[in-house]
Structures are given as C-alpha cells and as structure tokens.
Tab-separated table of C-alpha atoms in Angstrom:
chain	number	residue	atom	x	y	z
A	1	UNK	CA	71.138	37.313	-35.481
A	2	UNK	CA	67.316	37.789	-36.116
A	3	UNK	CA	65.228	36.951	-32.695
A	4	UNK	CA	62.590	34.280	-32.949
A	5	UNK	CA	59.168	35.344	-32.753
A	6	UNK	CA	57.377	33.952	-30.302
A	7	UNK	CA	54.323	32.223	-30.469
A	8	UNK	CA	50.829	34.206	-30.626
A	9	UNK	CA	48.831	33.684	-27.154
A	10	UNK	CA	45.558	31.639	-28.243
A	11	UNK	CA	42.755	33.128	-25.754
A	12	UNK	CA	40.470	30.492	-23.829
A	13	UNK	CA	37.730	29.341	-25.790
A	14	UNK	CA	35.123	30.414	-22.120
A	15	UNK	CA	32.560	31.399	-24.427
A	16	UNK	CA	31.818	28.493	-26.202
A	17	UNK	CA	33.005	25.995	-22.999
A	18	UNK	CA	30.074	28.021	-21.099
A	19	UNK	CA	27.525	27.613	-24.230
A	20	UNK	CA	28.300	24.392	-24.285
A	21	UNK	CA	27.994	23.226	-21.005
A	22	UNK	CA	24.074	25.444	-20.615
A	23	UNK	CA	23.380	23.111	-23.954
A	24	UNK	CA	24.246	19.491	-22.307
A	25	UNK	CA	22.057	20.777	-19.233
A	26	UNK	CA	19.263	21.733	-21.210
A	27	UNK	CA	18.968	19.050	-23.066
A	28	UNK	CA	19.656	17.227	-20.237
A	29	UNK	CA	16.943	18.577	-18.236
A	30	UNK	CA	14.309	18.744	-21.478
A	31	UNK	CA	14.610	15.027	-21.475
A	32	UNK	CA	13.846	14.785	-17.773
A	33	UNK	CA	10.676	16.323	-18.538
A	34	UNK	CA	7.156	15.519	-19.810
A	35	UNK	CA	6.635	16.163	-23.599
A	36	UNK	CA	3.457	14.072	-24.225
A	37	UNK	CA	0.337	13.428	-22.444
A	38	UNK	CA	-1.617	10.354	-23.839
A	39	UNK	CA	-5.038	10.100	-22.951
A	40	UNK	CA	-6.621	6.600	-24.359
A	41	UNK	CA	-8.961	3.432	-22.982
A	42	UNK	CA	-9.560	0.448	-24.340
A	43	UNK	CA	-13.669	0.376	-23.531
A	44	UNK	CA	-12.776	-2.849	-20.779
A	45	UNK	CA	-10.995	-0.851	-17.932
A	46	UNK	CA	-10.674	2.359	-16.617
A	47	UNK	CA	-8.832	5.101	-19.249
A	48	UNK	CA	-5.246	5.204	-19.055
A	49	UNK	CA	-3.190	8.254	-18.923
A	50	UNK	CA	0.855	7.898	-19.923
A	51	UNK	CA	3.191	10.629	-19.283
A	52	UNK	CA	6.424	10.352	-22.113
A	53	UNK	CA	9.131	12.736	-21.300
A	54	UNK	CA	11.985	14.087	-23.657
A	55	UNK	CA	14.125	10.845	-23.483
A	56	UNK	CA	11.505	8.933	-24.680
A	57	UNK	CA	9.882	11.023	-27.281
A	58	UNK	CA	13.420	11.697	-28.642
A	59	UNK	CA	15.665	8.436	-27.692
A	60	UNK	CA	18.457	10.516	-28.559
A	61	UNK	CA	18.239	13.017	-26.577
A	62	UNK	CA	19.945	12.393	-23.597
A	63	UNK	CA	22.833	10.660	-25.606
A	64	UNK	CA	23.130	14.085	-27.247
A	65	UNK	CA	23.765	15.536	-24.099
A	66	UNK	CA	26.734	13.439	-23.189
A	67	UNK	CA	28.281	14.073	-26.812
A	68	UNK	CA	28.066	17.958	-25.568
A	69	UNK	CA	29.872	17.410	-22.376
A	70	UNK	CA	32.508	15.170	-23.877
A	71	UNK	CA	33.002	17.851	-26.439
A	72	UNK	CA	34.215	20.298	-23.646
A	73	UNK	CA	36.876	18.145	-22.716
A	74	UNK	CA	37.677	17.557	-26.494
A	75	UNK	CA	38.009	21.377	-26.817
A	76	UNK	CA	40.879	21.563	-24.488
A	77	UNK	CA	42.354	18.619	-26.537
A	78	UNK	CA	42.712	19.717	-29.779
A	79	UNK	CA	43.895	22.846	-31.223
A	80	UNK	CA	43.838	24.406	-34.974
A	81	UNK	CA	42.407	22.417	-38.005
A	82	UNK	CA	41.020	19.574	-35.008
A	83	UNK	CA	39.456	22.263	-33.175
A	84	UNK	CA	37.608	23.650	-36.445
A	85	UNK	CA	36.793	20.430	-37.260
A	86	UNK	CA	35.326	19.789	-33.838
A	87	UNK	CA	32.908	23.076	-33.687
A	88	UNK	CA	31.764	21.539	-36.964
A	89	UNK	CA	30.553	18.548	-35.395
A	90	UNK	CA	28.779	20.470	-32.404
A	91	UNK	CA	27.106	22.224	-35.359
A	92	UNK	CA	25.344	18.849	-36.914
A	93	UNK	CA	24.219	17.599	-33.353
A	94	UNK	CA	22.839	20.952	-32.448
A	95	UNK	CA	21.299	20.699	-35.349
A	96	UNK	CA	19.993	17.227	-34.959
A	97	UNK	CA	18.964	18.142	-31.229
A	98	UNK	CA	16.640	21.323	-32.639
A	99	UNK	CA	14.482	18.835	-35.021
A	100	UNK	CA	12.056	16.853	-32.192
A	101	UNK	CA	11.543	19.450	-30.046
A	102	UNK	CA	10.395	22.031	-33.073
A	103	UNK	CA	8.540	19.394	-34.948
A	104	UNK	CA	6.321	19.331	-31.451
A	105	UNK	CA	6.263	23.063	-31.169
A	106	UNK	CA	5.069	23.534	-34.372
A	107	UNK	CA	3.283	20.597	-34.845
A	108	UNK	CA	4.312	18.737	-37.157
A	109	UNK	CA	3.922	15.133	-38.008
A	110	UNK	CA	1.579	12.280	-36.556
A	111	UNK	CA	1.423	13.618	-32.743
A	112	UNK	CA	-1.220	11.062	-31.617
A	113	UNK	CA	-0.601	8.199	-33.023
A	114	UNK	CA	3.433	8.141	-32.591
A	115	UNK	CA	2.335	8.756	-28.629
A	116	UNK	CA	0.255	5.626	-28.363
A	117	UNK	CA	2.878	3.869	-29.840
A	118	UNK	CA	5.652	4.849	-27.649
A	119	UNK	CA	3.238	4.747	-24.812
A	120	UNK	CA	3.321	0.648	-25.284
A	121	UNK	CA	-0.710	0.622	-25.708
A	122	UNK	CA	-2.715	-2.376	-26.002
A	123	UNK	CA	-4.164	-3.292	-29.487
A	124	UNK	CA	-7.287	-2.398	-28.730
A	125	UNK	CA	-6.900	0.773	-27.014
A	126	UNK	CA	-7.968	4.279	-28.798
A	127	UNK	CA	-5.958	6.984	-28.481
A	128	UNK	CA	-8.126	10.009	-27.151
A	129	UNK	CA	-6.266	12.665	-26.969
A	130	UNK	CA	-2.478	13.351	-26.376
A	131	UNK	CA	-1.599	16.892	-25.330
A	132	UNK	CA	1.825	18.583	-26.021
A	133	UNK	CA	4.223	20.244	-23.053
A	134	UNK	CA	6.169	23.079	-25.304
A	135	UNK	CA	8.135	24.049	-22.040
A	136	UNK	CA	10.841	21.106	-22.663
A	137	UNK	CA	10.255	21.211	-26.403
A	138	UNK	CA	10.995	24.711	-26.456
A	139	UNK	CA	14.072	23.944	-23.354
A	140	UNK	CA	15.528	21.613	-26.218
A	141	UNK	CA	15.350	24.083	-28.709
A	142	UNK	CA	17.749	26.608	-26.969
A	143	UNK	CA	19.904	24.672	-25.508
A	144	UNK	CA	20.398	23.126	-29.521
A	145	UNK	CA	21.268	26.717	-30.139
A	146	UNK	CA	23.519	27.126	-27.653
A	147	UNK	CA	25.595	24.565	-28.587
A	148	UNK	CA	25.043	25.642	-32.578
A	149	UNK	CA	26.903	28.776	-31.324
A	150	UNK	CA	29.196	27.037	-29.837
A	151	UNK	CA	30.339	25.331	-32.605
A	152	UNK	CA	30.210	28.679	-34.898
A	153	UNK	CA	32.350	30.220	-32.704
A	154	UNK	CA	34.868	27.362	-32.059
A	155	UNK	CA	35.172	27.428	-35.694
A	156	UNK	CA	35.785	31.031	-36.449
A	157	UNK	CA	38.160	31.059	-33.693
A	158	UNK	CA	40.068	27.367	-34.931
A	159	UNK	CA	40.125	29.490	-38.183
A	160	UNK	CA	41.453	32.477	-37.205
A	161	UNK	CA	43.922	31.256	-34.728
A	162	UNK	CA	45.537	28.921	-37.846
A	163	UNK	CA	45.534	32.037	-39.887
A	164	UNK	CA	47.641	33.918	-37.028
A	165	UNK	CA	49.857	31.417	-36.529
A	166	UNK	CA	50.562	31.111	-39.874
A	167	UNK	CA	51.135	34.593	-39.800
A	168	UNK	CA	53.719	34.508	-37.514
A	169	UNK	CA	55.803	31.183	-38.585
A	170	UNK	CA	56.516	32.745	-41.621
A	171	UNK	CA	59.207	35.394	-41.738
A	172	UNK	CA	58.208	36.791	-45.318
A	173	UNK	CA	54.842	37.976	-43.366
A	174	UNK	CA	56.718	38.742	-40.088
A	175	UNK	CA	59.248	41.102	-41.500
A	176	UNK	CA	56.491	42.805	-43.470
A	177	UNK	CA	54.373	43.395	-40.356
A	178	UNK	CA	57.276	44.972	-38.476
A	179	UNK	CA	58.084	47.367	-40.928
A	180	UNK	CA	54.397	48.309	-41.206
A	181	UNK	CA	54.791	48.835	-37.541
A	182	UNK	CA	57.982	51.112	-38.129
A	183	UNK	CA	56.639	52.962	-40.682
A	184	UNK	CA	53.387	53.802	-38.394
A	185	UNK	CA	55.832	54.764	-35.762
A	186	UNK	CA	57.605	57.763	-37.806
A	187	UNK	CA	53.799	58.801	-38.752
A	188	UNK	CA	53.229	59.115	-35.056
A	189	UNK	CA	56.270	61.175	-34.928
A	190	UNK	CA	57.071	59.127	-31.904
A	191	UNK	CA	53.801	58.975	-30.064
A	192	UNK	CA	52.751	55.615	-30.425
A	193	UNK	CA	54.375	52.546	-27.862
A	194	UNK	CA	58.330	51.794	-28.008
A	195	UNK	CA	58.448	48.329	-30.616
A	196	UNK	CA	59.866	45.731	-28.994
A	197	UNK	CA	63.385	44.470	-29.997
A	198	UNK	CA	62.049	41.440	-32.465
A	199	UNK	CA	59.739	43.717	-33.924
A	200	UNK	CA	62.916	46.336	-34.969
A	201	UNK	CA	65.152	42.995	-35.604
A	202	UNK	CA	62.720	42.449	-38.262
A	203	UNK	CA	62.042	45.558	-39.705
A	204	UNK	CA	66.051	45.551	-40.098
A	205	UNK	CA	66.152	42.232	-41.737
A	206	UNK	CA	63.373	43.672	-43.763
A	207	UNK	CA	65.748	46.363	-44.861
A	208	UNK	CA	63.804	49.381	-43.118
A	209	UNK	CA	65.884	51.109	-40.505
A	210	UNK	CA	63.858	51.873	-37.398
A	211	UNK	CA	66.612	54.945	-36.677
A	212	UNK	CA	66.328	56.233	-39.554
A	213	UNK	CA	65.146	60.143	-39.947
A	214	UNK	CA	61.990	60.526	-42.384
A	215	UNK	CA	62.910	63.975	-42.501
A	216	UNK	CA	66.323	63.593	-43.404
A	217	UNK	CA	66.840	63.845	-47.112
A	218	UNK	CA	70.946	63.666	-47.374
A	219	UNK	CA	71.987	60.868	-49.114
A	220	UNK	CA	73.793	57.892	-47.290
A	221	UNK	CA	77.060	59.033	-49.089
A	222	UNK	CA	76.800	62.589	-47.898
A	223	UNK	CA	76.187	62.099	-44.451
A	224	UNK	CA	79.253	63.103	-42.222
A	225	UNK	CA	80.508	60.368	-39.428
C-alpha cells in the first residue's frame, strides 16, 4: 500500500506580518503630524497661522492605516489563491498611501491654495505663505513601502506555496520526485541522508528500486536466489 504524503509545512508569513504592522504605525503616526503650515490674514485682524496634519491633508490616511492592521489578521485567515489575492490588495493601498505624501515632497500640485482651503479660511483672507513638513510626508512614504513589500512578498509566497502543494497532491509529480531522490542517492554512493519510507514507497510505485545495485549489471533472470 503506497503511504500518503503528508502535507508540505507552510512557514509563517513574520516578514510581511512585521512590515505590515511598521506600515499601519507609520502611517498612523504621519497623520498625527503636521504637514502644512498656512500663514494668511485677512487685512481686519491679526494674521492667522493653521497647522494641518497628515489626516487632514490626506483624509485617507488614517483609514489606510486601519485597512493595514485588519490585513494582518486577514493574513492568518486565508491561505493559497486568497492569500495572493490579499498581498495584491496591500499592493494598491500602499500604492495609494505613497501618492500625498510624494506629491508634497516633491512638490507637486497647488500647495497654497489647497492649504487655505482645507484650513477653512475666510473669503477674504490671502494666503501668505504655507510651508511644507517633509518629515511625515517622507514617514508616509516608507511606511507605503513597507506595506508594498508586504504585499510582494505575501504574493510570491501565496504563489509558491500553491505551486508546492500542488506538487505534492499529485502522485504523477510525487513519484517522480522520489525517484529523483533515489537516483541522487546511488550518485552519493550512500553519503547523502537515509530517504524516508514514503519517499522509497514512491520511488517503488514509480518502478525504481531503491535496493537496487547500480553496479550490478546481471540481468534479473540470471541472478541466483
């Protein structure tokens, strides 16, 4: 009777867990902090300073964030094509994360004027200057990374751990494995690890012999009992 073969053992995703729990608390933090300055007056009172921080800026940020650190508990909920599918999705909201803060880093688009409307001013206030913090721009930035590699790598490994299981469900691949394993073991002349019983169960059913002599050249029908 041919032994079952026993499930491959699927390694913790840590690495991408860890990435993607420093990602929610970046972007956590970035939106915590103050992006934009806005300097105005309106020529009737005294000039007005607002502070804006990430979550304002960017109203998505901090939602963002809690996407991340549901998507850690989602990675020890799903497995194969679900998992792949999920490390896809951490992709497109890393990616969507990365845009505000390196639009302000690099500064791009209508700075001033998009401040003084967030900032709620009156109509006839000026905007005089608005200055730009890159510290939680930049903070937004790598944490969007971190979670972009996170999602690379919980792909990859979705991907290859479908491929091994595959692998090893199907007996046409397992049997040819084990007698590649046989075979490697008469090269060795022995030195390589003792195969475990499945593995020589299926190089029999296979039809290679694991105790048979490489050297041996006598023909089945010659050999004496």
């Amino acid at each position: 009777m041919t032994a079952a073969a026993p499930a491959p053992a699927q390694a913790k995703p840590v690495v991408p867990v860890a990435l993607l729990a420093l990602a929610a608390a970046g972007l956590w933090a970035s939106s915590r902090m103050t992006w934009v300055t806005v300097h105005s007056a309106d020529g009737l009172t005294e000039p007005r300073t607002d502070d804006l921080d990430g979550a304002t800026w960017f109203g998505a940020l901090t939602p963002l964030a809690l996407v991340l650190v549901a998507s850690i508990a989602a990675v020890f909920a799903v497995k194969g094509g679900l998992r792949q599918l999920l490390g896809v999705v951490i992709a497109v909201v890393a990616a969507v994360a990365a845009v505000p803060g390196f639009a302000l880093t690099v500064g791009a688009g209508r700075t001033a004027e998009r401040a003084g409307t967030l900032a709620e001013l009156p109509v006839r206030a000026v905007v005089e200057s608005a200055q730009t913090h890159l510290a939680p721009a930049i903070l937004s930035i790598v944490a969007a990374l971190c979670a972009l590699t996170a999602g690379v790598l919980l792909t990859r490994r979705a991907a290859a751990s479908t491929e091994l299981s595959g692998k090893y469900d199907n007996p046409v691949f397992r049997r040819a494995d084990a007698s590649a394993q046989v075979s490697k073991q008469r090269e060795d002349d022995g030195a390589a690890a003792p195969l475990s019983d499945r593995v020589l169960w299926d190089a029999l059913d296979a039809g290679t012999d694991p105790t048979e002599d490489p050297d041996d050249d006598t023909a089945p029908g010659d050999r004496k009992p």
